[in-house]
PDB file of C-alpha atoms and ligand atoms in Angstrom:
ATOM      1  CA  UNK A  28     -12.991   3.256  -2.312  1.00 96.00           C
ATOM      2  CA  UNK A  29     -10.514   5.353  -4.913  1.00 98.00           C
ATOM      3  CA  UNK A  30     -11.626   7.486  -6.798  1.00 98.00           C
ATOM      4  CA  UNK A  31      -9.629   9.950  -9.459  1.00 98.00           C
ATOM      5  CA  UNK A  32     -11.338  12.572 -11.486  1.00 98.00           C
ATOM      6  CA  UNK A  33      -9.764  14.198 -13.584  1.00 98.00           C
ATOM      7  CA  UNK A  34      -6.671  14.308 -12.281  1.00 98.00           C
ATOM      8  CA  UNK A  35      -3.528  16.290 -13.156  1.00 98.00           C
ATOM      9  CA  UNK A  36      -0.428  16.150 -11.523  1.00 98.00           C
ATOM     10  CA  UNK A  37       2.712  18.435 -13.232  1.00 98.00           C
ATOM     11  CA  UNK A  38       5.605  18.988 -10.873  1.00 97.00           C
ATOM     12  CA  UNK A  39       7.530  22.773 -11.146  1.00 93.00           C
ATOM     13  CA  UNK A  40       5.267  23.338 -13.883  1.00 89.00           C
ATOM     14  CA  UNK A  41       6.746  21.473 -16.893  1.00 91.00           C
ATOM     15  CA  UNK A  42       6.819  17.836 -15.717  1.00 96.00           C
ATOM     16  CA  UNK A  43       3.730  15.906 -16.036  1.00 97.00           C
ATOM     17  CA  UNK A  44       3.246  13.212 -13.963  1.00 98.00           C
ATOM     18  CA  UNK A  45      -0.113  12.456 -14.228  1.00 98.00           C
ATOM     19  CA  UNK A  46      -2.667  13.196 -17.206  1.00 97.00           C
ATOM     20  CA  UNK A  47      -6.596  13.339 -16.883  1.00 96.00           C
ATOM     21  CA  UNK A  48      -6.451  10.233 -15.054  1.00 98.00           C
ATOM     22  CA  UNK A  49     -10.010   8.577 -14.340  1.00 98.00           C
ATOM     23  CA  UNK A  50     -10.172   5.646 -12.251  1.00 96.00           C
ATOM     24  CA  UNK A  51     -12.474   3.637  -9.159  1.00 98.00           C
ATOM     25  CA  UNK A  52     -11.339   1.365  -7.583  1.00 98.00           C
ATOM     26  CA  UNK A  53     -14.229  -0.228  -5.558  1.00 97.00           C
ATOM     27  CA  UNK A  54     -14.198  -1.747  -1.814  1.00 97.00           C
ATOM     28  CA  UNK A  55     -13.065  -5.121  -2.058  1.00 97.00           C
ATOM     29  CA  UNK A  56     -10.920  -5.049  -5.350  1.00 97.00           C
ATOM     30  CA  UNK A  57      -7.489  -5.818  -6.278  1.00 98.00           C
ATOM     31  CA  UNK A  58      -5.861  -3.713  -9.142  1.00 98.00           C
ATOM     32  CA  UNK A  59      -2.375  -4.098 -10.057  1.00 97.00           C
ATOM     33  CA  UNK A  60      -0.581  -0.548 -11.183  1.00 98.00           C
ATOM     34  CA  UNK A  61       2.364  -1.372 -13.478  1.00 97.00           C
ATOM     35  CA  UNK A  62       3.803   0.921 -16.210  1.00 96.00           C
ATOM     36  CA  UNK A  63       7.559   1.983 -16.771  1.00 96.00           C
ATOM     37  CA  UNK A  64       9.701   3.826 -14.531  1.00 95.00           C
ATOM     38  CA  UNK A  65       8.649   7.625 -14.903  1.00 96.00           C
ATOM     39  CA  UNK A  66       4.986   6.942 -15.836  1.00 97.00           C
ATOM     40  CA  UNK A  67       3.535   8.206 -12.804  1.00 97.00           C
ATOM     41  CA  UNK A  68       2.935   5.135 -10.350  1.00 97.00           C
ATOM     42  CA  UNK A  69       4.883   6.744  -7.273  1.00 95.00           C
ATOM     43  CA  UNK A  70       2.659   9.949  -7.891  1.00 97.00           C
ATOM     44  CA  UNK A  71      -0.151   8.195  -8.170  1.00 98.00           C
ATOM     45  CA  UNK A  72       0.423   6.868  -4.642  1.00 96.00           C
ATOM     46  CA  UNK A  73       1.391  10.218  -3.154  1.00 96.00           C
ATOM     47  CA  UNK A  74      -1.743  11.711  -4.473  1.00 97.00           C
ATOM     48  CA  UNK A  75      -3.836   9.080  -2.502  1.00 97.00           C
ATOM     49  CA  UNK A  76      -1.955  10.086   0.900  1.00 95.00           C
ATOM     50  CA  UNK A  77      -1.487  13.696   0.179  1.00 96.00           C
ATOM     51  CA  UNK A  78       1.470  13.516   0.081  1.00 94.00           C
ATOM     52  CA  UNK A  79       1.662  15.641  -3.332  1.00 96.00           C
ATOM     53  CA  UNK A  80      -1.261  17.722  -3.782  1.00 97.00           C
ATOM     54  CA  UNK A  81      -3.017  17.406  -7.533  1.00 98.00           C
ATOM     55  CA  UNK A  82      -3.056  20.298  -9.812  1.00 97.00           C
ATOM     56  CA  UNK A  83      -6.317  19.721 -11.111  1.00 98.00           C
ATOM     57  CA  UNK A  84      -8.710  17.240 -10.421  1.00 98.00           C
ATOM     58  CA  UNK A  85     -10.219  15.729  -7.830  1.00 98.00           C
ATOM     59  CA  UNK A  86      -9.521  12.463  -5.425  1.00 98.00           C
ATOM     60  CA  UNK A  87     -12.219  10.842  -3.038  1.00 98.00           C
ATOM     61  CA  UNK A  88     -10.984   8.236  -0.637  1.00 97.00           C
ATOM     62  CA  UNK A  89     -13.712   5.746   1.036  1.00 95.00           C
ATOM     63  CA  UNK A  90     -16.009   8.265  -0.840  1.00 94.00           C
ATOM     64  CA  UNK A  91     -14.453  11.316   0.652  1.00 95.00           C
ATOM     65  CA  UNK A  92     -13.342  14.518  -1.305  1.00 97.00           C
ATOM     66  CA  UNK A  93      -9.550  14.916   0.169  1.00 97.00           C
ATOM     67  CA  UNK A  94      -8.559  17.835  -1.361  1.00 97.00           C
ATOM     68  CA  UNK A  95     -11.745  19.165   1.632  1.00 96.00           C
ATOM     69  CA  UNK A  96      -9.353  17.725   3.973  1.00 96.00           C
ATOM     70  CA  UNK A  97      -7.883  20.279   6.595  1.00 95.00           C
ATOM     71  CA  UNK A  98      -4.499  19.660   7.924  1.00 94.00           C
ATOM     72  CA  UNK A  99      -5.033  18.377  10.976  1.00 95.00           C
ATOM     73  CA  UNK A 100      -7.717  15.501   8.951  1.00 95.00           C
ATOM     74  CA  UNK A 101      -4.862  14.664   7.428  1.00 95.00           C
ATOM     75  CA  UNK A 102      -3.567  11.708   9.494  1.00 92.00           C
ATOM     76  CA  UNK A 103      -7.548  10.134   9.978  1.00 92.00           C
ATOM     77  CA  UNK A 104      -6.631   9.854   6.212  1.00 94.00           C
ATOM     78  CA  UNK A 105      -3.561   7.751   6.071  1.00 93.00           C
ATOM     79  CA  UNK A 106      -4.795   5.496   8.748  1.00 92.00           C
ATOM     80  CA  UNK A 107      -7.305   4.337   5.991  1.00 95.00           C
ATOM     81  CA  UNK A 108      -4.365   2.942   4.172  1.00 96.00           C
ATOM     82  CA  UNK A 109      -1.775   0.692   5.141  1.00 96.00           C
ATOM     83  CA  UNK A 110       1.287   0.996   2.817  1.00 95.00           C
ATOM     84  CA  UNK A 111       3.960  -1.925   2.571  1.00 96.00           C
ATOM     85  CA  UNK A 112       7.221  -0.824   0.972  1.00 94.00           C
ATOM     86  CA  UNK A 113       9.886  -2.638  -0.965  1.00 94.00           C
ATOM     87  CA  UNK A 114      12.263  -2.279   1.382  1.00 94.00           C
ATOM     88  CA  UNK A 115       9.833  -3.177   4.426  1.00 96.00           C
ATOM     89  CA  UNK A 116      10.587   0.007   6.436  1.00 96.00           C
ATOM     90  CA  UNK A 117      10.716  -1.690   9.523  1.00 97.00           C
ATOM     91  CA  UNK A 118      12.884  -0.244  13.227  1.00 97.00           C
ATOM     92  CA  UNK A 119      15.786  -2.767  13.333  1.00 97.00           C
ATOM     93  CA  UNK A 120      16.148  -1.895  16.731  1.00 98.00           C
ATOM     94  CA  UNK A 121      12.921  -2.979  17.913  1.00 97.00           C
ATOM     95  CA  UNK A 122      11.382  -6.757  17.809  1.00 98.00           C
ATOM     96  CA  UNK A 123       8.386  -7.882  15.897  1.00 98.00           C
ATOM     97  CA  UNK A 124       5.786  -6.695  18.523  1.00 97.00           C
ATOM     98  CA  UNK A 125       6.648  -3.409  19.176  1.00 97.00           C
ATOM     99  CA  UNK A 126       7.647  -2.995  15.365  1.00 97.00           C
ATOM    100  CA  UNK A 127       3.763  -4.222  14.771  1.00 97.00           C
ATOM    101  CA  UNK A 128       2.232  -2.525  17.875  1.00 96.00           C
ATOM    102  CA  UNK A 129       3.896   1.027  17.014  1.00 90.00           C
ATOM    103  CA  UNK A 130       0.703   2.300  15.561  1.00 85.00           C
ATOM    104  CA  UNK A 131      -1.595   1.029  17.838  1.00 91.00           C
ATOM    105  CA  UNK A 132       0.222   3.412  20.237  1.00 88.00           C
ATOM    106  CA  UNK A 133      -0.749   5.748  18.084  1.00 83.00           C
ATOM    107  CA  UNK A 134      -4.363   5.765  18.271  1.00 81.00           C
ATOM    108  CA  UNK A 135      -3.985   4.569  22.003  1.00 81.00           C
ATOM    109  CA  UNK A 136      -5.185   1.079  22.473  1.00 85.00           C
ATOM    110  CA  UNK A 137      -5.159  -0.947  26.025  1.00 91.00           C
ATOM    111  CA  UNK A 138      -2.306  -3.417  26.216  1.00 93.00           C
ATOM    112  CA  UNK A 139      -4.573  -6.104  26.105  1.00 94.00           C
ATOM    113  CA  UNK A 140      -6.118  -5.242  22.900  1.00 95.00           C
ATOM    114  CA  UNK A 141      -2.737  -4.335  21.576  1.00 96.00           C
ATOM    115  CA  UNK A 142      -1.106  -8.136  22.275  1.00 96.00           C
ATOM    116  CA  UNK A 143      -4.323  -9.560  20.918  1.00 96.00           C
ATOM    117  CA  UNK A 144      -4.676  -7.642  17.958  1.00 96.00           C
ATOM    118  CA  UNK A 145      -0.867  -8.068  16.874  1.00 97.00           C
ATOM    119  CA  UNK A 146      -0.965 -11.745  17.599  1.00 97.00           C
ATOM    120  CA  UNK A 147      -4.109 -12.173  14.713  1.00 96.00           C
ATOM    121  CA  UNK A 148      -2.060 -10.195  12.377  1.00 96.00           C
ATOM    122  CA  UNK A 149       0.736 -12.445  12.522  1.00 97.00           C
ATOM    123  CA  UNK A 150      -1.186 -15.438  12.536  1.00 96.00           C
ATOM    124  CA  UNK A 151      -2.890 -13.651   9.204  1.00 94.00           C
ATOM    125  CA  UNK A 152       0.768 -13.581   7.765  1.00 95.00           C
ATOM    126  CA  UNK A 153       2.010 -17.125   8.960  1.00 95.00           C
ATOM    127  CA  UNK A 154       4.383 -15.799  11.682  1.00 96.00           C
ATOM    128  CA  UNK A 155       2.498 -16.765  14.752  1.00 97.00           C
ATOM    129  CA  UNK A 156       5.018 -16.861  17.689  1.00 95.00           C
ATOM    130  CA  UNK A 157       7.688 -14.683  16.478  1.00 97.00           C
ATOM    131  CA  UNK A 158       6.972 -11.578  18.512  1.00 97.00           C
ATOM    132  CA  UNK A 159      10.398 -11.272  20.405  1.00 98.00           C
ATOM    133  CA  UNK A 160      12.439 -11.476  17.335  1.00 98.00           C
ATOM    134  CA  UNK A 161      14.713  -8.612  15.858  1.00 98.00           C
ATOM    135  CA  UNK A 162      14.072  -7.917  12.145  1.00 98.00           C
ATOM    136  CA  UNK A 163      17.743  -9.227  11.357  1.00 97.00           C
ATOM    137  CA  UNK A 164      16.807 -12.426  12.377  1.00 98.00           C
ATOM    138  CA  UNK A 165      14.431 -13.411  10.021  1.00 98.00           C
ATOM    139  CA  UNK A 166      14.819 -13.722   6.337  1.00 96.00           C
ATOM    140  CA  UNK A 167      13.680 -11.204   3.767  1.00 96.00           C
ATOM    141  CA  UNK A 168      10.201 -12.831   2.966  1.00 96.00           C
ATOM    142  CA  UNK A 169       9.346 -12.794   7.297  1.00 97.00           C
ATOM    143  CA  UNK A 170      10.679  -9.039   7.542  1.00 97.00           C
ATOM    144  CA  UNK A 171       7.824  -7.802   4.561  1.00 96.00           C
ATOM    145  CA  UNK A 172       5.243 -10.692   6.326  1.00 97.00           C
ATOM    146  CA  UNK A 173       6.338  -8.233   9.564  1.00 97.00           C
ATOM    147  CA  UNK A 174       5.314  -5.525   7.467  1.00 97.00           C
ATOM    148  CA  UNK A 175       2.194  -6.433   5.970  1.00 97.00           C
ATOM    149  CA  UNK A 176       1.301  -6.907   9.766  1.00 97.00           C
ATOM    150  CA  UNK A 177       2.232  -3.545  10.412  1.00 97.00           C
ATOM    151  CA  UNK A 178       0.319  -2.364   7.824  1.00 96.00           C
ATOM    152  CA  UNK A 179      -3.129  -4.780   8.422  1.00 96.00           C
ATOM    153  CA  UNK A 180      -3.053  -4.592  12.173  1.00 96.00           C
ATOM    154  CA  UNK A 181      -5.239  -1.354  12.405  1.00 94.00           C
ATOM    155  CA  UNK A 182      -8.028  -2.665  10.254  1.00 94.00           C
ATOM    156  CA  UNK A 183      -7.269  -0.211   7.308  1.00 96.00           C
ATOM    157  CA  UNK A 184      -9.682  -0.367   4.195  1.00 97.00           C
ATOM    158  CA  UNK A 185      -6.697   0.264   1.795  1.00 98.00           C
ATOM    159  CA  UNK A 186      -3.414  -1.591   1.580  1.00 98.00           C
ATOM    160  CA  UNK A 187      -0.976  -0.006  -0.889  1.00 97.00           C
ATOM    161  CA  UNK A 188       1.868  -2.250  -1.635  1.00 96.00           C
ATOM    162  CA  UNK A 189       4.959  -0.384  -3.343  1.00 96.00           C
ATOM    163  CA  UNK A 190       7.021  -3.237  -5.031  1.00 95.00           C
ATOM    164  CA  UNK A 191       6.449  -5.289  -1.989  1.00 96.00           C
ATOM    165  CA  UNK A 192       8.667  -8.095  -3.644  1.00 96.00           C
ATOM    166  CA  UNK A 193      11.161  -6.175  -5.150  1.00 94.00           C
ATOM    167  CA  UNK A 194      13.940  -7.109  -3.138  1.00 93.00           C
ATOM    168  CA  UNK A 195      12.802 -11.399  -3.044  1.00 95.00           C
ATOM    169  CA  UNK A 196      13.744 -14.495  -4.730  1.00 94.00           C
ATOM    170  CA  UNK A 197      10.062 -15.413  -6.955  1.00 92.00           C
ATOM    171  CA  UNK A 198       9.157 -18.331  -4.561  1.00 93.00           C
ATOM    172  CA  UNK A 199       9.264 -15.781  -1.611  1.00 94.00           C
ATOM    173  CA  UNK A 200       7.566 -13.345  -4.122  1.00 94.00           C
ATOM    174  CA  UNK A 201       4.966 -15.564  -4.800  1.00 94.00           C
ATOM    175  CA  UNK A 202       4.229 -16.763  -0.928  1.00 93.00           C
ATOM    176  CA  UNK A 203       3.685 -12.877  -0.083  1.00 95.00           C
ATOM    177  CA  UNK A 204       1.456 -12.353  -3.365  1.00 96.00           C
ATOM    178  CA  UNK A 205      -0.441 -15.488  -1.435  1.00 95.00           C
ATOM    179  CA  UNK A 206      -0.978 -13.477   1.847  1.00 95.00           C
ATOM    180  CA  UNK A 207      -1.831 -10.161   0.399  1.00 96.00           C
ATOM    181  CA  UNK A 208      -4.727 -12.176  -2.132  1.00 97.00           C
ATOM    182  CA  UNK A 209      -5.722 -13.674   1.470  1.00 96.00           C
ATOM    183  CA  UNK A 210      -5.974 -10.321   2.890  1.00 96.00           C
ATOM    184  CA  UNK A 211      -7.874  -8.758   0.131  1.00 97.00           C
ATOM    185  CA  UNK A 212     -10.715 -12.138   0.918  1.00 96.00           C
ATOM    186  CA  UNK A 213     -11.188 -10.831   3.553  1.00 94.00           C
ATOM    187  CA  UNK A 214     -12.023  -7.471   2.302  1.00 96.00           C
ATOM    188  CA  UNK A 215      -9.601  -5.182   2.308  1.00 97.00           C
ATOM    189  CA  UNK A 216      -9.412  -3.293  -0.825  1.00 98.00           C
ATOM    190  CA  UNK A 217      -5.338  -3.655  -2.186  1.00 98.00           C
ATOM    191  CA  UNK A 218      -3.526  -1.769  -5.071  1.00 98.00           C
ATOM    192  CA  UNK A 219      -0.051  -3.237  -5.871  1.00 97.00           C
ATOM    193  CA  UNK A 220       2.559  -1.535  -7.605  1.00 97.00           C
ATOM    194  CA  UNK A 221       4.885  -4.285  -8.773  1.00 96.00           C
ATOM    195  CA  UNK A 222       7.079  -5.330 -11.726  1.00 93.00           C
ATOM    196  CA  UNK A 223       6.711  -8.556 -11.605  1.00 92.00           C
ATOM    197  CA  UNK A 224       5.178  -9.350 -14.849  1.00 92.00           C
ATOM    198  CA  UNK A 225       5.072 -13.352 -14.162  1.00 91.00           C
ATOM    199  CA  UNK A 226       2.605 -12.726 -11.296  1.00 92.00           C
ATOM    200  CA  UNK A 227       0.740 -10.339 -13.103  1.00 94.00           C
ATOM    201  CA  UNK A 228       0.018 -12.392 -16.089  1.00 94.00           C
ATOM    202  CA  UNK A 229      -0.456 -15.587 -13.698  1.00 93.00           C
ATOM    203  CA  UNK A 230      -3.009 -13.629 -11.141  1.00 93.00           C
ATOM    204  CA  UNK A 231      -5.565 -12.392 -13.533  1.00 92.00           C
ATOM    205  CA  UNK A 232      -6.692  -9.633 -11.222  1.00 96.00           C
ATOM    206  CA  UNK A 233      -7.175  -5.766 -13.046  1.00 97.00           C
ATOM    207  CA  UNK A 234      -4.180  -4.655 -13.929  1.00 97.00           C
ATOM    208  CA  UNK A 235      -4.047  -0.702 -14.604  1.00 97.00           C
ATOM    209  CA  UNK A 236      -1.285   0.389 -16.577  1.00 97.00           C
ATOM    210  CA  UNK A 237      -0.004   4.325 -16.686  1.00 97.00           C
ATOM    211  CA  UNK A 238       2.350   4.997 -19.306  1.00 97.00           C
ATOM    212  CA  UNK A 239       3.587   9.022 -19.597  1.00 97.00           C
ATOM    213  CA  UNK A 240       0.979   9.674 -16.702  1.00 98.00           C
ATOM    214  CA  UNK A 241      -2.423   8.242 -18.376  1.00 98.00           C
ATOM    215  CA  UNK A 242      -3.777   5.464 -18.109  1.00 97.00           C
ATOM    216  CA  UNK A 243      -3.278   3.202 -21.314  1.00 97.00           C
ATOM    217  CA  UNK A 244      -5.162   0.244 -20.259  1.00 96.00           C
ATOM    218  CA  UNK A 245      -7.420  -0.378 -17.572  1.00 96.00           C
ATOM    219  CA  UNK A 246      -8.883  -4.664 -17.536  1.00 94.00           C
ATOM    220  CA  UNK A 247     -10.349  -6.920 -15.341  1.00 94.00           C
ATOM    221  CA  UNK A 248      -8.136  -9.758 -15.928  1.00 88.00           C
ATOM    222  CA  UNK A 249      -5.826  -7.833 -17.351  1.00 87.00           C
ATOM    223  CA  UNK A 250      -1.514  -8.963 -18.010  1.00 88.00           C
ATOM    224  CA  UNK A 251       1.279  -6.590 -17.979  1.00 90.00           C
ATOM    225  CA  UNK A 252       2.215  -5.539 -21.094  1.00 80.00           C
ATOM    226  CA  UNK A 253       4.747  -2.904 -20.268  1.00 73.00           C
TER     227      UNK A 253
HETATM  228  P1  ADP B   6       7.078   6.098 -11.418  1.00 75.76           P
HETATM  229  O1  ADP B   6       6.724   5.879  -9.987  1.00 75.76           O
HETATM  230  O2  ADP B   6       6.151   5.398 -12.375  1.00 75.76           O
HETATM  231  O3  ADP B   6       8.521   5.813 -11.731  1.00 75.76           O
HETATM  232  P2  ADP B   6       6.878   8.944 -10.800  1.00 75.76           P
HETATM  233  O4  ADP B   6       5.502   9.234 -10.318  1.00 75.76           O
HETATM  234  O5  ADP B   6       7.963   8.831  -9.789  1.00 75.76           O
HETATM  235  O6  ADP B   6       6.859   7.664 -11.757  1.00 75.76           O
HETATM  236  O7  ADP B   6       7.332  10.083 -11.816  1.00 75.76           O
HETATM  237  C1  ADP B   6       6.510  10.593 -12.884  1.00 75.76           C
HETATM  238  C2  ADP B   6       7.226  11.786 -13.536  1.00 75.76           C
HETATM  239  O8  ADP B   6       7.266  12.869 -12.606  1.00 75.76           O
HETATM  240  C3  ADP B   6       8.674  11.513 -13.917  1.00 75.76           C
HETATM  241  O9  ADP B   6       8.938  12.247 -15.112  1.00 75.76           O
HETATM  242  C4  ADP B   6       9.456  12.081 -12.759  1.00 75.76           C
HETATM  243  O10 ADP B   6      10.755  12.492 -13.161  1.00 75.76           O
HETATM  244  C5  ADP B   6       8.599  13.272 -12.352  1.00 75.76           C
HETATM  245  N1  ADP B   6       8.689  13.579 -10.894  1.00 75.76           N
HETATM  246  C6  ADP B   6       8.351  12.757  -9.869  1.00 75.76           C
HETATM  247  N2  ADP B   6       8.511  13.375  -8.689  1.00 75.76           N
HETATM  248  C7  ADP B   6       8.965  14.612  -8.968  1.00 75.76           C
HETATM  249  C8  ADP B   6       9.330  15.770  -8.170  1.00 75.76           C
HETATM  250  N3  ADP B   6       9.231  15.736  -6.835  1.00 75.76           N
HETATM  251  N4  ADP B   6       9.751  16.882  -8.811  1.00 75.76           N
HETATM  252  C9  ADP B   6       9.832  16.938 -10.166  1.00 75.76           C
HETATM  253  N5  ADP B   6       9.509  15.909 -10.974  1.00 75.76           N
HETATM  254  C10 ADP B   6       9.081  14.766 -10.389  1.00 75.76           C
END
């Protein structure tokens, strides 16, 4: 599902971000990327979206070459993946539904499907019910459950989750851990960028860990040993 060959990234020619990195990922998984701060995680995910463009190497995506990609493919590409943010990224200005419905818009569904589709991803993040409410109404853990909606209500194959609990308490942490291992059942491949070592030790999923943009360890099962 991601796939990197190969794959340099140096930024203004002097900074390398990322080194000869070689990973899959496969459909279905869910890898953990941890390393320090400066060791090439936020690259990593830019790479995936095209966001930065590698300088050698190459990066398939649900077994497609993107670097092929023309410019107006582009967005077909990051509707594959569903990002969640640490600091949830959501419109304060608009309530739950239209915050979750926004990019449905986008690729133009009826009403109908829209209210039905939006009310199974909340149910799939335990906030059945709480379309009309304003993001400043509900607590930190229900704003990123309002995101991970967001991000899971188009289907995507990919979720990306950038420190999704970096700005929780660790029993609010763990409860949105809970829903994203609930959403990967189901079969959506997920790659979380977190450093919360305590979940990472306690999960046992892969853990992938870039250090001075390589990879330095790669295991199923794997702990964070940053
Ligand atoms: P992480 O997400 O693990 O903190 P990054 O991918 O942000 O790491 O950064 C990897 C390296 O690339 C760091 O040395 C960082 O300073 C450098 N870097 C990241 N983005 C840029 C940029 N736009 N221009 C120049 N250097 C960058």
């Amino acid at each position: 599902m991601i796939e990197f060959i190969g794959v340099k990234k140096e930024y203004n020619h002097d900074v390398v971000a990322l080194n000869d990195v070689n990973l899959k990922i496969e459909k279905g998984e869910f890898a953990f990327l941890v390393g320090p701060s400066g060791s090439g995680k936020s690259t990593f995910l830019k790479l995936m979206i095209k966001e930065e463009e590698p300088t050698s190497g190459k990066i398939l995506i649900d077994g497609k070459d993107i670097g092929k990609l023309k410019n107006k493919d582009i967005p077909f590409l990051r509707r594959k993946i569903g990002f969640v943010f640490q600091d949830f990224r959501l419109l304060y200005d608009r309530d739950v539904y239209e915050n979750i419905s926004f990019a449905l818009r986008v690729i133009e569904c009826s009403e109908r499907e829209i209210q039905a589709k939006v009310k199974s991803a909340l149910e799939m993040v335990g906030l059945s019910g709480k379309e009309k409410y304003y993001p400043n109404q509900l607590s930190g853990g229900e704003q990123q459950r309002v995101a991970l909606a967001r991000a899971l209500v188009t289907k995507p194959p990919i979720i990306i989750a950038d420190e999704p609990t970096g700005n929780l308490d660790p029993t609010t942490a763990g409860e949105i851990f809970k829903t994203l291992l609930e959403i990967n059942s189901r079969g959506t491949t997920i790659l979380v960028v977190t450093h919360a070592k305590d979940v990472v030790n306690s999960l046992a999923k892969r853990v992938i860990t870039l250090d001075h943009g390589k990879v330095v360890t790669d295991e199923q099962k794997g702990g964070y040993k940053v």
